[in-house]
Tab-separated table of C-alpha atoms in Angstrom:
chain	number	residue	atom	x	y	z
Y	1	UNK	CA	40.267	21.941	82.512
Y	2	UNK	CA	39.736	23.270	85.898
Y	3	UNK	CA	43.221	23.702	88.492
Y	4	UNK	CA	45.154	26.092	90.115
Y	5	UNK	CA	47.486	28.239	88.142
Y	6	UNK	CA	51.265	28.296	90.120
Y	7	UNK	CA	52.574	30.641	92.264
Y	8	UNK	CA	54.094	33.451	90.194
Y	9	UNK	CA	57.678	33.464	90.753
Y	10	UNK	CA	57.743	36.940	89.709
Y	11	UNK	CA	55.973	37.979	92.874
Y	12	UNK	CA	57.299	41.431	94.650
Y	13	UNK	CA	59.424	41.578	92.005
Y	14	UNK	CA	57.810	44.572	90.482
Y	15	UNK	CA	56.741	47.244	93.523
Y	16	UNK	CA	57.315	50.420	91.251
Y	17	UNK	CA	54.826	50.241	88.496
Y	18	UNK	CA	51.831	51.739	87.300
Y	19	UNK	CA	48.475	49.820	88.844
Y	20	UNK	CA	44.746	49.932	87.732
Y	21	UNK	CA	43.150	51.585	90.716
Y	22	UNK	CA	39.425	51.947	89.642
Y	23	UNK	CA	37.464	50.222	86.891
Y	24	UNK	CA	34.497	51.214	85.071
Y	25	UNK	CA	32.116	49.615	82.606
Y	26	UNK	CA	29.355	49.781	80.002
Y	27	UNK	CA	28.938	46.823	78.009
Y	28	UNK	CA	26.309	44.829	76.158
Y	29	UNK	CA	25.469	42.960	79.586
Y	30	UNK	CA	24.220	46.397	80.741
Y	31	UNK	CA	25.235	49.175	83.494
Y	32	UNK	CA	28.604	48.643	85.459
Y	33	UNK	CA	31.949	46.841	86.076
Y	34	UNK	CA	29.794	43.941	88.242
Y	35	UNK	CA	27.503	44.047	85.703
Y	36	UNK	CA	29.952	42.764	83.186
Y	37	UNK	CA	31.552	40.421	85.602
Y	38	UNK	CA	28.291	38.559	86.610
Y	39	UNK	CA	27.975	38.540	82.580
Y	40	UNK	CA	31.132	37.298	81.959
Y	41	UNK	CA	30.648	34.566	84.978
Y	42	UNK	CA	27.623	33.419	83.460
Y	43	UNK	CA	29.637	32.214	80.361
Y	44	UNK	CA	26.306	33.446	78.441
Y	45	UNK	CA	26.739	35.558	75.401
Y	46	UNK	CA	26.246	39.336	75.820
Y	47	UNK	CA	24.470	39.564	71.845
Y	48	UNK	CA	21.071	40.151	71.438
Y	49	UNK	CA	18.471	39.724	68.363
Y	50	UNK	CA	18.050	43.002	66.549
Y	51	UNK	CA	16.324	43.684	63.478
Y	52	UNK	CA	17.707	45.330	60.083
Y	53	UNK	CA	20.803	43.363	59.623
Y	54	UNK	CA	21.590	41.541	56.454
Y	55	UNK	CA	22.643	42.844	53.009
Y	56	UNK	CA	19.296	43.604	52.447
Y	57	UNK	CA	18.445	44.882	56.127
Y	58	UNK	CA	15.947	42.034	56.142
Y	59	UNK	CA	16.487	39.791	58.952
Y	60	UNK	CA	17.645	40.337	62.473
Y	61	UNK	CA	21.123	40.609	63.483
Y	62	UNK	CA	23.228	39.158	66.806
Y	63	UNK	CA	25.191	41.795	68.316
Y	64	UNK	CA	26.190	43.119	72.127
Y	65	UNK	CA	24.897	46.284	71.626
Y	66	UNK	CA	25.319	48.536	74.900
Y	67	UNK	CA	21.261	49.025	76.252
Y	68	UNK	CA	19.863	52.764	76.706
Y	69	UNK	CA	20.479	53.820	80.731
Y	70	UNK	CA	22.720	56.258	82.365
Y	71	UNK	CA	22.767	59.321	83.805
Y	72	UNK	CA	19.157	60.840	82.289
Y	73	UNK	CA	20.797	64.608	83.042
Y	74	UNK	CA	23.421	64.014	80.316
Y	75	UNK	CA	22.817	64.371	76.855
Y	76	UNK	CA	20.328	61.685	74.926
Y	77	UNK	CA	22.762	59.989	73.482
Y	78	UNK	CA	24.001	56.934	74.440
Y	79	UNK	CA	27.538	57.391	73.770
Y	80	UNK	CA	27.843	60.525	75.372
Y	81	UNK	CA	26.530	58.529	78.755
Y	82	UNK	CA	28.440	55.877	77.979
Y	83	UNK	CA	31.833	57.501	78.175
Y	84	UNK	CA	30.634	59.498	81.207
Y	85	UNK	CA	29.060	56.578	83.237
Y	86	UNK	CA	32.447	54.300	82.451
Y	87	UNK	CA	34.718	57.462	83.788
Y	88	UNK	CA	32.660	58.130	86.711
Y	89	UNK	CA	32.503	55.029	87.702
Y	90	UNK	CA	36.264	54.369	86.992
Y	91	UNK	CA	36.815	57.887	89.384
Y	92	UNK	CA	34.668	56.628	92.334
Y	93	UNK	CA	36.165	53.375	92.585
Y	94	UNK	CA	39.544	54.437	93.150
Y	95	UNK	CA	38.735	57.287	94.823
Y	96	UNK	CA	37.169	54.467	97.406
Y	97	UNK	CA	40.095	52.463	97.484
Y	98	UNK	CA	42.441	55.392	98.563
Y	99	UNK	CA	43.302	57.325	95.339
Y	100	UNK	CA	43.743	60.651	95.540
Y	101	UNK	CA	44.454	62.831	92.438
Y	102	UNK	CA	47.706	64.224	91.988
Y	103	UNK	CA	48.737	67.655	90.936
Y	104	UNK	CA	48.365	66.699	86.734
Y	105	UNK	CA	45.844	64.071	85.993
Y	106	UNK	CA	45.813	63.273	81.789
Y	107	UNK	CA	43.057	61.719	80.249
Y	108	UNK	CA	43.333	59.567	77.109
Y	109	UNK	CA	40.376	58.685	75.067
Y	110	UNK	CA	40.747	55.254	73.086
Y	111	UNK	CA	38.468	54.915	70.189
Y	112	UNK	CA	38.816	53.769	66.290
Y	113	UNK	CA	35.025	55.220	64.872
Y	114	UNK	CA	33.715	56.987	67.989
Y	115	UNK	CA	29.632	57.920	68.110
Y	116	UNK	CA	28.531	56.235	64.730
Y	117	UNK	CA	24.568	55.994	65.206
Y	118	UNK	CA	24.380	59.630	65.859
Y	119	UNK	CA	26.746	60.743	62.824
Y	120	UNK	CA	24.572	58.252	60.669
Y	121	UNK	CA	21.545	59.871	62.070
Y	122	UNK	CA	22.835	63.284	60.775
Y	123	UNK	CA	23.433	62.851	58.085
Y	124	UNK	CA	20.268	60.481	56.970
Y	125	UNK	CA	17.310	61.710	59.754
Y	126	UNK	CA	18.520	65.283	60.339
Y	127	UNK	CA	19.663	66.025	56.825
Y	128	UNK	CA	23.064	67.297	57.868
Y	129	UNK	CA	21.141	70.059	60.449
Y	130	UNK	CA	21.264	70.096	63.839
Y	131	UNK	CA	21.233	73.057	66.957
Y	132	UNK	CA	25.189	73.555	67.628
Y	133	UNK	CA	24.819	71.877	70.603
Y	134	UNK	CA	23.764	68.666	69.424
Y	135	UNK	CA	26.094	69.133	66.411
Y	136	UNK	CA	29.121	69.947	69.028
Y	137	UNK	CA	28.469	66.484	70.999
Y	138	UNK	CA	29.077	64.308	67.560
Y	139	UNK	CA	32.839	65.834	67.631
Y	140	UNK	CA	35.589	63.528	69.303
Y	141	UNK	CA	36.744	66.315	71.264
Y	142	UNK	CA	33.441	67.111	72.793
Y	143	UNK	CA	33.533	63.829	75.741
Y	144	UNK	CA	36.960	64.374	76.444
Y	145	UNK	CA	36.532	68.088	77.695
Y	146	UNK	CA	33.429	67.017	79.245
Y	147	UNK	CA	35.227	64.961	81.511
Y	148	UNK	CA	38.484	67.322	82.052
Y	149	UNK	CA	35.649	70.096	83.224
Y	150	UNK	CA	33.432	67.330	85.325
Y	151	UNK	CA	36.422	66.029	87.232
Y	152	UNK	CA	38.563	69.347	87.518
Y	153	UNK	CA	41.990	67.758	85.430
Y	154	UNK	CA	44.029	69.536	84.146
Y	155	UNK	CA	46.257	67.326	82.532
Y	156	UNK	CA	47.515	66.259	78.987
Y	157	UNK	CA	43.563	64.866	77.547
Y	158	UNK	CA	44.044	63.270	73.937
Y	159	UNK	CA	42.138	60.588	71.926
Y	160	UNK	CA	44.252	57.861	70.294
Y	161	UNK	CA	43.382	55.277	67.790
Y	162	UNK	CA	45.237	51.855	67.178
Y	163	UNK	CA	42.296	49.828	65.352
Y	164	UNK	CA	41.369	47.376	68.044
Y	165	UNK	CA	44.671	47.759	70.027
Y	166	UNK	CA	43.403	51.541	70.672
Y	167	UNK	CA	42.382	49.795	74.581
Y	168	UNK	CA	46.503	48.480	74.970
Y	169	UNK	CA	47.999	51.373	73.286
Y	170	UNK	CA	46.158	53.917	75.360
Y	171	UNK	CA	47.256	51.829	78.075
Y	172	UNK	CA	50.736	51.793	76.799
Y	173	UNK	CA	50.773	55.891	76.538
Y	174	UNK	CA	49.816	56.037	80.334
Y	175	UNK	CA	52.380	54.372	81.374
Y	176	UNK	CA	54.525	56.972	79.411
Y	177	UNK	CA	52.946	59.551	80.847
Y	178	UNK	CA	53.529	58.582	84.017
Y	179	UNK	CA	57.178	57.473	83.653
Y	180	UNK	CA	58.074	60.580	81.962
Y	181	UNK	CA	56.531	62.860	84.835
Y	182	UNK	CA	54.056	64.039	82.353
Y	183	UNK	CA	51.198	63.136	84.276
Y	184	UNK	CA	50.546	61.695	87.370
Y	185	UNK	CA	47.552	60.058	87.240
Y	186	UNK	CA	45.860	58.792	83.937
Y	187	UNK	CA	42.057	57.937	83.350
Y	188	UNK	CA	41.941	55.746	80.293
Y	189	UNK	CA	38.774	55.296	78.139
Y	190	UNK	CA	38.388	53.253	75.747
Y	191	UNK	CA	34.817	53.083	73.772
Y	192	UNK	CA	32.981	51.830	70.464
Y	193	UNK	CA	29.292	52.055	69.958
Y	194	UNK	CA	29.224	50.800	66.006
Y	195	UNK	CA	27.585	48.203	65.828
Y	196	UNK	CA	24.683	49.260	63.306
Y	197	UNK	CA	23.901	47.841	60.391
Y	198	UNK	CA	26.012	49.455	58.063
Y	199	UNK	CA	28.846	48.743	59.980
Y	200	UNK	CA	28.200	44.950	60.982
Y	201	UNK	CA	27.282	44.010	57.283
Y	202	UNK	CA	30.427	45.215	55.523
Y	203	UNK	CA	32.448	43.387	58.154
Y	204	UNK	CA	30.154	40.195	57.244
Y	205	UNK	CA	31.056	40.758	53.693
Y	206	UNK	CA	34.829	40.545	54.183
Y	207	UNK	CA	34.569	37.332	55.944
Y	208	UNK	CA	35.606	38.602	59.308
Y	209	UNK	CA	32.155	39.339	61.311
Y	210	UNK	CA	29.498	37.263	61.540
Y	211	UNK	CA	25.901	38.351	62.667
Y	212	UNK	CA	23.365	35.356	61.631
Y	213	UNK	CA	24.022	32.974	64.620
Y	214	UNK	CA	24.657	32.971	68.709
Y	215	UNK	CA	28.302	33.818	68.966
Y	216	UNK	CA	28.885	30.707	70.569
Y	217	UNK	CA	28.141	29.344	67.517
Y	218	UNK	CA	30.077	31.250	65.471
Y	219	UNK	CA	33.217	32.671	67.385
Y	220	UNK	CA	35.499	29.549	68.344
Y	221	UNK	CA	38.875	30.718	68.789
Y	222	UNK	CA	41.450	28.137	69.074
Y	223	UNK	CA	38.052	25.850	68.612
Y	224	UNK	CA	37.314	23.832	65.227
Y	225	UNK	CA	34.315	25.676	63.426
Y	226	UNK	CA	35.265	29.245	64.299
Y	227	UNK	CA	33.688	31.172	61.288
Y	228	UNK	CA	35.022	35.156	63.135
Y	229	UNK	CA	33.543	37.561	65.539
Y	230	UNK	CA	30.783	38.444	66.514
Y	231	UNK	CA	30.351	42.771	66.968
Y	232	UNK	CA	30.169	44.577	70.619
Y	233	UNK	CA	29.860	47.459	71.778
Y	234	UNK	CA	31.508	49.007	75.410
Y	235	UNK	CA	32.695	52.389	77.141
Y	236	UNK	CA	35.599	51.059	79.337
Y	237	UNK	CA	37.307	52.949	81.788
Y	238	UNK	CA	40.577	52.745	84.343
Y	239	UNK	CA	42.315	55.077	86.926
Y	240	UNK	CA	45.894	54.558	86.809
Y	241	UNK	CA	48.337	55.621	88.613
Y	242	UNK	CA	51.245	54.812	91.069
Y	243	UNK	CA	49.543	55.352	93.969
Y	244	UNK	CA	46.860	53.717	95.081
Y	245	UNK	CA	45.793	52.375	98.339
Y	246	UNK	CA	44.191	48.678	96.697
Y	247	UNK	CA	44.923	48.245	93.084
Y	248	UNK	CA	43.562	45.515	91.025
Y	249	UNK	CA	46.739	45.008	88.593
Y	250	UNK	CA	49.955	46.038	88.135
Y	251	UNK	CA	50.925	47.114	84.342
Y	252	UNK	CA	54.128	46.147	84.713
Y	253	UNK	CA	54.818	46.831	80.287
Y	254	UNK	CA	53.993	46.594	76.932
Y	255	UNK	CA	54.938	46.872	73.308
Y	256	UNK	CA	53.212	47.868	69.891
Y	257	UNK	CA	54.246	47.555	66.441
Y	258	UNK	CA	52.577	47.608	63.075
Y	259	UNK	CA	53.375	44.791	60.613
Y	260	UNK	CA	54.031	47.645	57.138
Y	261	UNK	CA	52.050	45.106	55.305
Y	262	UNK	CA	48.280	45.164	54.759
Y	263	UNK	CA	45.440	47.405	55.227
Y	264	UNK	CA	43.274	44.102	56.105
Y	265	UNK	CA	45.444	41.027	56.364
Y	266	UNK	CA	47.940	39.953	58.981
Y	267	UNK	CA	51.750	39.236	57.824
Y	268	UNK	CA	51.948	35.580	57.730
Y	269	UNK	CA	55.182	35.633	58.939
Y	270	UNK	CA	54.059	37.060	62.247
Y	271	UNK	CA	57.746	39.062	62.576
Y	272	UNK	CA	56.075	41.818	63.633
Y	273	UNK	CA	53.674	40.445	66.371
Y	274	UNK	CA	56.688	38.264	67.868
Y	275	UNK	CA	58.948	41.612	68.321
Y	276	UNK	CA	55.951	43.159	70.060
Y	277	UNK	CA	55.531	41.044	72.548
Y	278	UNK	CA	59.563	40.317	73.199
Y	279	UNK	CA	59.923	44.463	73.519
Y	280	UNK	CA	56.426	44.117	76.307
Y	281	UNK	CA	58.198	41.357	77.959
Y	282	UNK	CA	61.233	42.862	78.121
Y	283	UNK	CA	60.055	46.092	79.262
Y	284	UNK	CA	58.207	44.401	82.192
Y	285	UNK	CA	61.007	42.489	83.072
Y	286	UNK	CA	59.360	39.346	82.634
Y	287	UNK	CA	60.611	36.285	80.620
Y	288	UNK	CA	58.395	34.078	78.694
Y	289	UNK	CA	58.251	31.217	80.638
Y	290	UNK	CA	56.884	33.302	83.916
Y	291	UNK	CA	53.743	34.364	81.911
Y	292	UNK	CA	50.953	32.148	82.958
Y	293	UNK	CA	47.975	33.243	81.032
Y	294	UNK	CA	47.792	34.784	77.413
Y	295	UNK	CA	44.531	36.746	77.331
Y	296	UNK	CA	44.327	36.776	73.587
Y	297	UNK	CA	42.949	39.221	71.339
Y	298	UNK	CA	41.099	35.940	70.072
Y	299	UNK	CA	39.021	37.063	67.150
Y	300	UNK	CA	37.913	33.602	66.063
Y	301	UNK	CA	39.021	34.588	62.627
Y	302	UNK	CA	41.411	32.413	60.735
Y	303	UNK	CA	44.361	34.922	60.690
Y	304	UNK	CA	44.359	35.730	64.041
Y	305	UNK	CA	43.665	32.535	65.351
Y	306	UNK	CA	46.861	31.361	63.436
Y	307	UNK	CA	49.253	34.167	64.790
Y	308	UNK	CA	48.571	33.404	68.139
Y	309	UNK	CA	48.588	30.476	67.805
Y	310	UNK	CA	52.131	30.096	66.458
Y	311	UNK	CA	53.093	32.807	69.215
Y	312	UNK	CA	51.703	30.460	72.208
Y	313	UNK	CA	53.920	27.199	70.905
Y	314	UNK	CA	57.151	28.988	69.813
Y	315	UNK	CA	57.460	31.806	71.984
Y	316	UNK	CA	55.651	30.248	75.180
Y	317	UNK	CA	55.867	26.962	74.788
Y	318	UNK	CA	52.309	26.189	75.010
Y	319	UNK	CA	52.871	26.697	78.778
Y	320	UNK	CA	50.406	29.484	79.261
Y	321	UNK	CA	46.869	29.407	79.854
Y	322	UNK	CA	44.699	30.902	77.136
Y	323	UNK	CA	41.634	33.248	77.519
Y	324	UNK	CA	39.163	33.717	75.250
Y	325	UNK	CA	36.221	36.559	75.869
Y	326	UNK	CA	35.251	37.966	72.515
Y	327	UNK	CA	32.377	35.165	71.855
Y	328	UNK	CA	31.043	36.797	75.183
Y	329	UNK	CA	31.603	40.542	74.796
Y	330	UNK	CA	31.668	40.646	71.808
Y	331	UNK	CA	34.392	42.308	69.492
Y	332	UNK	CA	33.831	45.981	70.244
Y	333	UNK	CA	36.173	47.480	68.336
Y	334	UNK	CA	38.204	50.245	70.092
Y	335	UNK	CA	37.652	48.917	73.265
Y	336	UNK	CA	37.508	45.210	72.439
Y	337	UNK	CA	41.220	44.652	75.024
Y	338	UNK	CA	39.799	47.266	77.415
Y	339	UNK	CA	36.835	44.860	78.442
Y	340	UNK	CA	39.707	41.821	78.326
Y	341	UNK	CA	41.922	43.761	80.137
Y	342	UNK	CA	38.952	45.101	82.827
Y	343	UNK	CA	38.301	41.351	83.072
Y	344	UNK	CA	41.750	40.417	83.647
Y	345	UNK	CA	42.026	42.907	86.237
Y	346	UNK	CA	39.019	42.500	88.538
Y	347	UNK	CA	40.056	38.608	88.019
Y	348	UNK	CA	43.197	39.028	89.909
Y	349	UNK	CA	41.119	40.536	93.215
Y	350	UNK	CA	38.785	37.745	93.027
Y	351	UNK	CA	40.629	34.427	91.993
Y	352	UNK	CA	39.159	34.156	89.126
Y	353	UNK	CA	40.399	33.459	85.809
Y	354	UNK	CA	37.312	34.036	83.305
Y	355	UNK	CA	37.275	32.704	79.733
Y	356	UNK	CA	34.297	31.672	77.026
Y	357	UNK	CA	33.311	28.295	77.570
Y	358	UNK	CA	34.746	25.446	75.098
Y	359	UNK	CA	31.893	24.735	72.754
Y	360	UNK	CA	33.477	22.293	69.780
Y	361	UNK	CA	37.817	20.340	69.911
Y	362	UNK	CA	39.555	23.020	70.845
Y	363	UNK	CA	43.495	23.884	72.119
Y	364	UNK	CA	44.297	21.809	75.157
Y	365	UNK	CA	45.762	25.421	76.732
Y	366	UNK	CA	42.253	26.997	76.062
Y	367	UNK	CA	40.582	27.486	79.659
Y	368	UNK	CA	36.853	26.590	79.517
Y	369	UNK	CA	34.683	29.162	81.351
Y	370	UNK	CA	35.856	30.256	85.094
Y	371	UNK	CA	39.041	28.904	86.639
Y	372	UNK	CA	39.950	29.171	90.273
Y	373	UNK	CA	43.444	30.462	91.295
Y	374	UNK	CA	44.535	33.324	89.250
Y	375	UNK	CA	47.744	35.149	90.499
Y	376	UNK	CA	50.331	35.094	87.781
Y	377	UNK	CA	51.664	37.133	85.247
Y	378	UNK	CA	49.202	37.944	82.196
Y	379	UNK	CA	50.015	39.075	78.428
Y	380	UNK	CA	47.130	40.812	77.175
Y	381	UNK	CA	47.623	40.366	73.097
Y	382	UNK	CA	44.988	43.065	70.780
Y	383	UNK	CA	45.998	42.647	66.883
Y	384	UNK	CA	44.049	45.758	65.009
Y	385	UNK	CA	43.425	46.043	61.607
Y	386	UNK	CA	46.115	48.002	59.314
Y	387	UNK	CA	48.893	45.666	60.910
Y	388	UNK	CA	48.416	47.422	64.530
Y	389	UNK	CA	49.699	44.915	67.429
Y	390	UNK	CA	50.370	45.834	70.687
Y	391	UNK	CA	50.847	43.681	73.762
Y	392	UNK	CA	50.038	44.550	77.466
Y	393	UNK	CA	51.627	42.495	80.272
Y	394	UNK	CA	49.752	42.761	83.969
Y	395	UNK	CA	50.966	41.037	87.510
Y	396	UNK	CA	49.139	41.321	90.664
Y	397	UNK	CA	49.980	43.510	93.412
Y	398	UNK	CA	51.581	42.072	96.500
């Protein structure tokens, strides 16, 4: 229901922490951070009809796939643009709110199955041949020293994979950096383009995707009739850092954990994804009752669902607000909490607290669509398969 989420009383509490100084963005709404925003405002799906989905790669397919654009002097590929036109973007918006690059700038790449179309298109257009320099793009390594030699770093530049908490871990390892004096600046990236046929459809087949409806229709979280996500793709990217001019967010900590206990299924006790979150808190310095909003990693699957769930009434007290985005974005993966946490973000500089709208009964914390008022502490959940969890908790800056 619409209202105004309280006064923080956290507020100036927490002056010394890393911030999000630029954002950048390519999702399945298009081109751009605002172009996501506007998307996400519009409480309209991102997913669009495409053909040769299916078992039988018979029938057409609803998916956020990211469109073709970018910068037409790059590579023809769309990953390769998409990583660059996220960083860029990311690096000329806090360079226009006042950042300056220290001495050691890192760069940490988040990603779980990185440029799938093109390695599929090796191997089954080219035949496994290709020039070495459109070989030498396919390689994980290859975007990551692009953008160490485009923006002059010379940092510590890694990728890191967590399943679909890569977007909070990588988040997590900044703030490592940074606290450690191992880097003073961070650009984060997070990106998944995967969502092709042969990746959607096994998915499908376990029962945790779903592709033959508008996810609206399909992804409920906390809503009766949630049958699981629906896939995305994105390039997300933030400048972090301790100094900036006009931050969106504070990160004031996190957590991550794995549960040891399946390569598909969570642990129904939850142990695991409770300990997280108590070690994020607690390394934020924030207790659970000053956490206003749970931006959930909100699958729409059963499991998931249920863990958070349990999470939001024992550890919270159903106090919080709950966000929802994935039935918008889409579940992309890799960089699934990077668009959630993006959203988050560029929600504290404009008010706005952005969630899917309600569509069937659903949990009386669940926020439904866009909510005026947002200035309180957020704990950004992302639960990966493999048992990765990892928790993220943001504040605004005063």
């Amino acid at each position: 229901m619409p209202g105004t989420i309280p006064e923080p009383e956290t507020a100036g509490r927490h002056q010394d922490h890393m911030t999000i100084a630029g954002i950048g963005a390519v999702t399945g709404y298009g081109w751009g951070r605002e172009t996501l925003w506007e998307g996400l405002l519009s409480g309209k799906p991102a997913a669009r009809l495409f053909p040769g989905y299916g078992p039988e790669r018979d029938r057409n397919g609803w998916v956020a796939r990211v469109p073709e654009g970018g910068d037409p002097d790059l590579p023809d590929s769309r990953y390769i643009r998409a990583i660059m036109g996220a960083a860029r973007e990311a690096v000329a918006d806090a360079t226009d709110r006042g950042w300056r690059p220290g001495r050691t700038v890192g760069l940490l790449h988040a990603i779980v199955l990185g440029n799938v179309p093109e390695w599929r298109d090796f191997y089954t257009v080219d035949g496994g041949q290709r020039r070495n320099r459109d070989y030498l793009r396919l390689l994980p390594s290859t975007p990551v020293a692009m953008l160490m030699s485009e923006f002059g770093f010379h940092g510590p530049a890694m990728n890191v994979t967590a399943a679909c908490s890569s977007s909070n871990v990588a988040l997590i390892t900044a703030q490592l950096w940074l606290a450690h004096g191992i880097a003073d600046d961070v650009l984060v990236v997070a990106t998944d383009l995967s969502a092709i046929p042969e990746m959607v459809t096994p998915f499908v087949a376990l029962g945790a995707a779903v592709d033959d409806t508008d996810p609206l229709d399909a992804c409920r979280p906390f809503q009766e009739g949630s049958r699981g996500f629906g896939f995305g793709e994105a390039s997300v990217a933030f400048l972090v850092t301790r100094d900036a001019d006009r931050p969106y967010a504070a990160v004031l900590g996190g957590g991550m954990s794995n549960d040891g206990y399946h390569v598909i299924s969570v642990d129904s006790s939850h142990e695991q994804i409770f300990d997280c979150v108590r070690r994020a808190l607690a390394s934020a310095d924030v207790r659970p009752e000053e956490v206003a909003v749970l931006n959930t990693h909100g699958s729409g699957t059963a499991q998931c669902d249920a863990a958070e769930t349990q999470l939001l009434a024992e550890l919270f007290d159903d106090r919080p607000q709950v966000v929802a985005l994935k039935p918008l974005a889409g579940h992309c993966q890799a960089a699934s909490a990077g668009v959630e946490l993006a959203a988050a973000a560029m929600g504290y500089e404009r008010g706005l607290l952005v969630s899917s709208p309600i569509v069937a009964p659903a949990h009386p914390r669940l926020v439904d669509g866009v909510q005026h008022g947002y200035d309180g502490i957020t704990l950004k959940t992302a639960l990966g398969m493999g048992g990765h969890n990892s928790a993220v908790v943001l504040g605004p800056v005063s």
